[in-house]
Amino acid sequence: MKHYTSIHDIDDINSWIEDAKALKKDPLKHLELGRNKTLGLLFFNSSLRTRLSTQKAALNLGMNPIVMNVSGDAWGIEFGDGTVMNGNTAEHIKEAAAVISQYCDVIAVRAFPTLTDKAKDESEEVLNAFKKYASVPLVNMESATGHPLQALTDAITISEYKKKDRPKVVLSWAPHIKALPHAVANSFTQAMQKMDVDFVITNPKGYNLSPDIVGDTPVIHNQEEALKDADFVYVKNWSSYEDYGKVVNTDPNWMITKEKIGDAKFMHCLPVRRNVIVEDAVLDSDSSIVIQQANNRTYAAQLVLKKILENA
Amino acid sequence: MKHYTSIHDIDDINSWIEDAKALKKDPLKHLELGRNKTLGLLFFNSSLRTRLSTQKAALNLGMNPIVMNVSGDAWGIEFGDGTVMNGNTAEHIKEAAAVISQYCDVIAVRAFPTLTDKAKDESEEVLNAFKKYASVPLVNMESATGHPLQALTDAITISEYKKKDRPKVVLSWAPHIKALPHAVANSFTQAMQKMDVDFVITNPKGYNLSPDIVGDTPVIHNQEEALKDADFVYVKNWSSYEDYGKVVNTDPNWMITKEKIGDAKFMHCLPVRRNVIVEDAVLDSDSSIVIQQANNRTYAAQLVLKKILENA
Amino acid sequence: MKHYTSIHDIDDINSWIEDAKALKKDPLKHLELGRNKTLGLLFFNSSLRTRLSTQKAALNLGMNPIVMNVSGDAWGIEFGDGTVMNGNTAEHIKEAAAVISQYCDVIAVRAFPTLTDKAKDESEEVLNAFKKYASVPLVNMESATGHPLQALTDAITISEYKKKDRPKVVLSWAPHIKALPHAVANSFTQAMQKMDVDFVITNPKGYNLSPDIVGDTPVIHNQEEALKDADFVYVKNWSSYEDYGKVVNTDPNWMITKEKIGDAKFMHCLPVRRNVIVEDAVLDSDSSIVIQQANNRTYAAQLVLKKILENA
């Protein structure tokens, strides 16, 4: 593996899960692997878990993390080909990515979608431009359409908490006041499709994810029916894909409650809006494994960096 | 000691002062103590000395500092209990603190007061929420009502520069155009109350600090009288406590001058507004020990981190 | 050498170039030199290359870099002497520089010019205030009138790519929509004046650099004539020096094209506005060495830090 930009960069998810669990038991075992190597973390958007856990993962491998908030710290970056750059952007990605590659042994990038231009978002303009013009390995810290570090985290967490060989996992949409990306839901769906789980998605009509992502996964518009006998309920809001980037439904009946969750484990990538996405009673109970899930962000990132460093 | 959130977390201020002086003589002696441990520095507000000295202190102990400007880098944090989070805050402190605790071995937080809601400020909402929901030790890098790293620094500095067993220490209010917090003055007062010094406070009428802080310390409204025979003059502006958070006096006669200071040493936590709080002639003379005082910030922070690491 | 604030701090540019090339071959050779020492990087302005390459250089020497965006992270800094500080600035450079010197073994500063007040810019107010009030070595990461880390980089790059003993080097102005500083052009000119090259400057009338910088260097207002038989074409926009800080010419005919460049190597400090300063066909061809040039930023900074540490 050179880059980790999509969940499809994982060759065998089960072996990766085992590798991550081994790292978690002995996080400092490979402290020499990244010694004197730098990880550049480039943020085009806000980040808490990804920002901290990826730095922690790098440190566990002996790497030096260098963090940059691209917009605030550096220059506006141009992605268009052939652009006459007499506008707001001061540096082309061709130069930026090639230059950063000379100071960093691995580059990690976070760049959210526009949610207004579906074609642009699906082209993964920023991520793919870095992939094309960087000369070092690239890690996706959440792009327009995917969040594969989160999805690997989720796979590890489900593996740790499952009580049967083939648990039922439900991805449920929940309401939110703002238009949110599809990245987490997309990558989670793709991860579940690679695992031995009984996976269904539930969301209101008009909120189906991209057909390319959903594939053969059952989509059930009746949340109660979908949640029946669930072992894991993974909750996430996303804006409409069909009516792209729009908030067409804020029905509070889709909020996850203690009653709905039953004996299932509650998962969420965080940050989560309490009493909008899920009621306090769920998050404050043993049903919730969101904190343990967030902890696995470190080991997912560390495994990815370890594989990249070993391959370099 | 698990947390260092208040000057009251110091069991014996004299032994701490001696420990800090020993660290100052040999700052790298404990370079292995924090090896492969991370200190998360979370800033809700601006910082120069605290930002740099606390990182330096961590590095002196072999720790890896990770800095985050919470508002700019991450998400708006909700502190209310039971809030329906459909407003501007995206993540609850319950999740934020618990999650950060998994990436950082120690968390340090700076969060200034509102200066508009006395009850809220006195409840130390942010600091106490971190204390409650974090699972790792917490260091106060200036909270709504206290700045105990600064106060420990001040105690060390007075101990270094005192020329008699029981020096006279005066905390003097000085004018400022903006409404400033009480944190530094509060913690300094509490530190002096623990030390063997002759301590008095001088401020205009209407500017008494909280009675809970002042306790038995004499408050003199005549600055000249208070400064008489002082060995140390610690100067700081604060907004009114009685008329909470208001600037009710900007009388320039309270500015500290060379004439007023006499043979005393001038101390200030910095940043200081020249020729508003104190005239150039004081800061530019040997009377001022503000730079030496700022230097001790490193050793105060280093001692606190050392004690936390040894106790972990 | 104590400070590195100007290209004139280089005693012998040829020996420095050889030293930098040696570092480039074995960047980690001096990993113990900076161990447990901190480099404070203070940015008053945006930065990508300088930000990352200077951190990388410090890490290659075993130093701990600490980055601070002064305006956003800390306090507004006052540079005036005797100011009554009841305005927007909260801390005087006298305190700031002295205090930071206690937490950092070396301080590096970036502070752009006003481009509105020539006298102020030429006095190098910020840089010189740090130099005056800091008690540790200072590195100029681009000041009002100079960018000596860039110029050292440029000298190294020309030495690497030259195919004759005395290559012809042309500094050409190119159009830009915004008013840009003279720093890069100034320091590049000064570096070329120290090297064994045939150096000419070409710019439109009204765009001559400061006579103090230009000295005896030929200035040719006919770009085509200047570029004839060039081995290296160093391109940069700057605002007018005569009509200080103004954009008085945006003539697109000054843009560098493939045809103009011929067999010469194209250099630029970056960021560069494509199809404004230079057409894509140049940057996307082997004529361009801007990426290799940017790579040398690390070794220029590393050499400077190494010399400072060895001298400390």
PDB file of C-alpha atoms in Angstrom, chain A residues 13-97:
ATOM      1  CA  ILE A  13      -9.937  -5.992   6.597  1.00  0.00           C
ATOM      2  CA  ASN A  14      -9.861  -8.901   9.040  1.00  0.00           C
ATOM      3  CA  SER A  15      -6.101  -9.058   9.128  1.00  0.00           C
ATOM      4  CA  TRP A  16      -5.939  -5.268   9.498  1.00  0.00           C
ATOM      5  CA  ILE A  17      -8.297  -5.483  12.468  1.00  0.00           C
ATOM      6  CA  GLU A  18      -6.050  -8.044  14.108  1.00  0.00           C
ATOM      7  CA  ASP A  19      -2.976  -5.944  13.394  1.00  0.00           C
ATOM      8  CA  ALA A  20      -4.640  -2.898  14.951  1.00  0.00           C
ATOM      9  CA  LYS A  21      -5.583  -4.841  18.053  1.00  0.00           C
ATOM     10  CA  ALA A  22      -1.981  -5.969  18.382  1.00  0.00           C
ATOM     11  CA  LEU A  23      -0.787  -2.353  18.119  1.00  0.00           C
ATOM     12  CA  LYS A  24      -3.289  -1.347  20.772  1.00  0.00           C
ATOM     13  CA  LYS A  25      -1.770  -3.870  23.179  1.00  0.00           C
ATOM     14  CA  ASP A  26       1.751  -2.578  22.603  1.00  0.00           C
ATOM     15  CA  PRO A  27       1.527   0.878  21.030  1.00  0.00           C
ATOM     16  CA  LEU A  28       5.199   1.760  21.435  1.00  0.00           C
ATOM     17  CA  LYS A  29       6.577  -1.465  19.943  1.00  0.00           C
ATOM     18  CA  HIS A  30       7.456   0.224  16.643  1.00  0.00           C
ATOM     19  CA  LEU A  31       8.890   3.424  18.079  1.00  0.00           C
ATOM     20  CA  GLU A  32      11.932   3.196  15.820  1.00  0.00           C
ATOM     21  CA  LEU A  33       9.988   2.695  12.592  1.00  0.00           C
ATOM     22  CA  GLY A  34       9.209   6.361  12.046  1.00  0.00           C
ATOM     23  CA  ARG A  35      12.221   7.877  13.816  1.00  0.00           C
ATOM     24  CA  ASN A  36      13.331  11.131  12.152  1.00  0.00           C
ATOM     25  CA  LYS A  37      10.458  10.973   9.704  1.00  0.00           C
ATOM     26  CA  THR A  38       7.826  13.695   9.536  1.00  0.00           C
ATOM     27  CA  LEU A  39       4.086  13.455   9.060  1.00  0.00           C
ATOM     28  CA  GLY A  40       2.536  16.608   7.640  1.00  0.00           C
ATOM     29  CA  LEU A  41      -1.069  17.014   8.768  1.00  0.00           C
ATOM     30  CA  LEU A  42      -2.859  19.487   6.498  1.00  0.00           C
ATOM     31  CA  PHE A  43      -6.263  20.703   7.583  1.00  0.00           C
ATOM     32  CA  PHE A  44      -8.603  22.537   5.257  1.00  0.00           C
ATOM     33  CA  ASN A  45     -11.342  22.044   7.890  1.00  0.00           C
ATOM     34  CA  SER A  46     -11.894  21.727  11.631  1.00  0.00           C
ATOM     35  CA  SER A  47     -10.819  18.597  13.426  1.00  0.00           C
ATOM     36  CA  LEU A  48     -10.522  17.349  16.990  1.00  0.00           C
ATOM     37  CA  ARG A  49     -10.288  13.534  17.048  1.00  0.00           C
ATOM     38  CA  THR A  50      -8.476  13.248  13.749  1.00  0.00           C
ATOM     39  CA  ARG A  51      -6.097  16.067  14.640  1.00  0.00           C
ATOM     40  CA  LEU A  52      -5.140  14.598  18.009  1.00  0.00           C
ATOM     41  CA  SER A  53      -5.318  10.870  17.313  1.00  0.00           C
ATOM     42  CA  THR A  54      -3.276  11.067  14.127  1.00  0.00           C
ATOM     43  CA  GLN A  55      -0.589  13.050  15.914  1.00  0.00           C
ATOM     44  CA  LYS A  56      -0.649  10.520  18.742  1.00  0.00           C
ATOM     45  CA  ALA A  57      -0.387   7.665  16.234  1.00  0.00           C
ATOM     46  CA  ALA A  58       2.608   9.319  14.586  1.00  0.00           C
ATOM     47  CA  LEU A  59       4.299   9.876  17.953  1.00  0.00           C
ATOM     48  CA  ASN A  60       3.719   6.220  18.874  1.00  0.00           C
ATOM     49  CA  LEU A  61       5.748   5.337  15.786  1.00  0.00           C
ATOM     50  CA  GLY A  62       8.486   7.822  16.644  1.00  0.00           C
ATOM     51  CA  MET A  63       7.482  10.221  13.845  1.00  0.00           C
ATOM     52  CA  ASN A  64       7.512  14.001  14.118  1.00  0.00           C
ATOM     53  CA  PRO A  65       4.063  15.421  13.340  1.00  0.00           C
ATOM     54  CA  ILE A  66       3.874  18.870  11.729  1.00  0.00           C
ATOM     55  CA  VAL A  67       0.401  20.407  11.724  1.00  0.00           C
ATOM     56  CA  MET A  68      -0.771  23.114   9.328  1.00  0.00           C
ATOM     57  CA  ASN A  69      -4.198  24.723   8.994  1.00  0.00           C
ATOM     58  CA  VAL A  70      -3.875  25.373   5.281  1.00  0.00           C
ATOM     59  CA  SER A  71      -6.205  28.338   4.907  1.00  0.00           C
ATOM     60  CA  GLY A  72      -5.133  30.221   8.012  1.00  0.00           C
ATOM     61  CA  ASP A  73      -1.429  29.384   8.124  1.00  0.00           C
ATOM     62  CA  ALA A  74      -0.476  29.307   4.439  1.00  0.00           C
ATOM     63  CA  TRP A  75      -1.975  30.405   1.105  1.00  0.00           C
ATOM     64  CA  GLY A  76      -5.217  29.877  -0.793  1.00  0.00           C
ATOM     65  CA  ILE A  77      -4.653  26.846  -3.019  1.00  0.00           C
ATOM     66  CA  GLU A  78      -5.771  26.615  -6.637  1.00  0.00           C
ATOM     67  CA  PHE A  79      -6.914  23.236  -7.979  1.00  0.00           C
ATOM     68  CA  GLY A  80      -8.058  24.134 -11.475  1.00  0.00           C
ATOM     69  CA  ASP A  81      -6.007  23.103 -14.490  1.00  0.00           C
ATOM     70  CA  GLY A  82      -4.855  25.941 -16.710  1.00  0.00           C
ATOM     71  CA  THR A  83      -6.319  28.640 -14.476  1.00  0.00           C
ATOM     72  CA  VAL A  84      -5.132  32.194 -14.934  1.00  0.00           C
ATOM     73  CA  MET A  85      -4.477  32.789 -11.254  1.00  0.00           C
ATOM     74  CA  ASN A  86      -5.450  36.412 -10.856  1.00  0.00           C
ATOM     75  CA  GLY A  87      -8.106  35.707  -8.217  1.00  0.00           C
ATOM     76  CA  ASN A  88      -8.036  34.677  -4.573  1.00  0.00           C
ATOM     77  CA  THR A  89      -5.811  31.635  -4.834  1.00  0.00           C
ATOM     78  CA  ALA A  90      -2.081  32.271  -4.557  1.00  0.00           C
ATOM     79  CA  GLU A  91      -0.544  28.833  -4.999  1.00  0.00           C
ATOM     80  CA  HIS A  92      -1.359  25.910  -7.278  1.00  0.00           C
ATOM     81  CA  ILE A  93      -1.715  22.424  -5.840  1.00  0.00           C
ATOM     82  CA  LYS A  94       0.932  21.281  -8.348  1.00  0.00           C
ATOM     83  CA  GLU A  95       3.545  23.290  -6.502  1.00  0.00           C
ATOM     84  CA  ALA A  96       2.048  22.962  -3.016  1.00  0.00           C
ATOM     85  CA  ALA A  97       1.861  19.176  -3.044  1.00  0.00           C
TER      86      ALA A  97
END
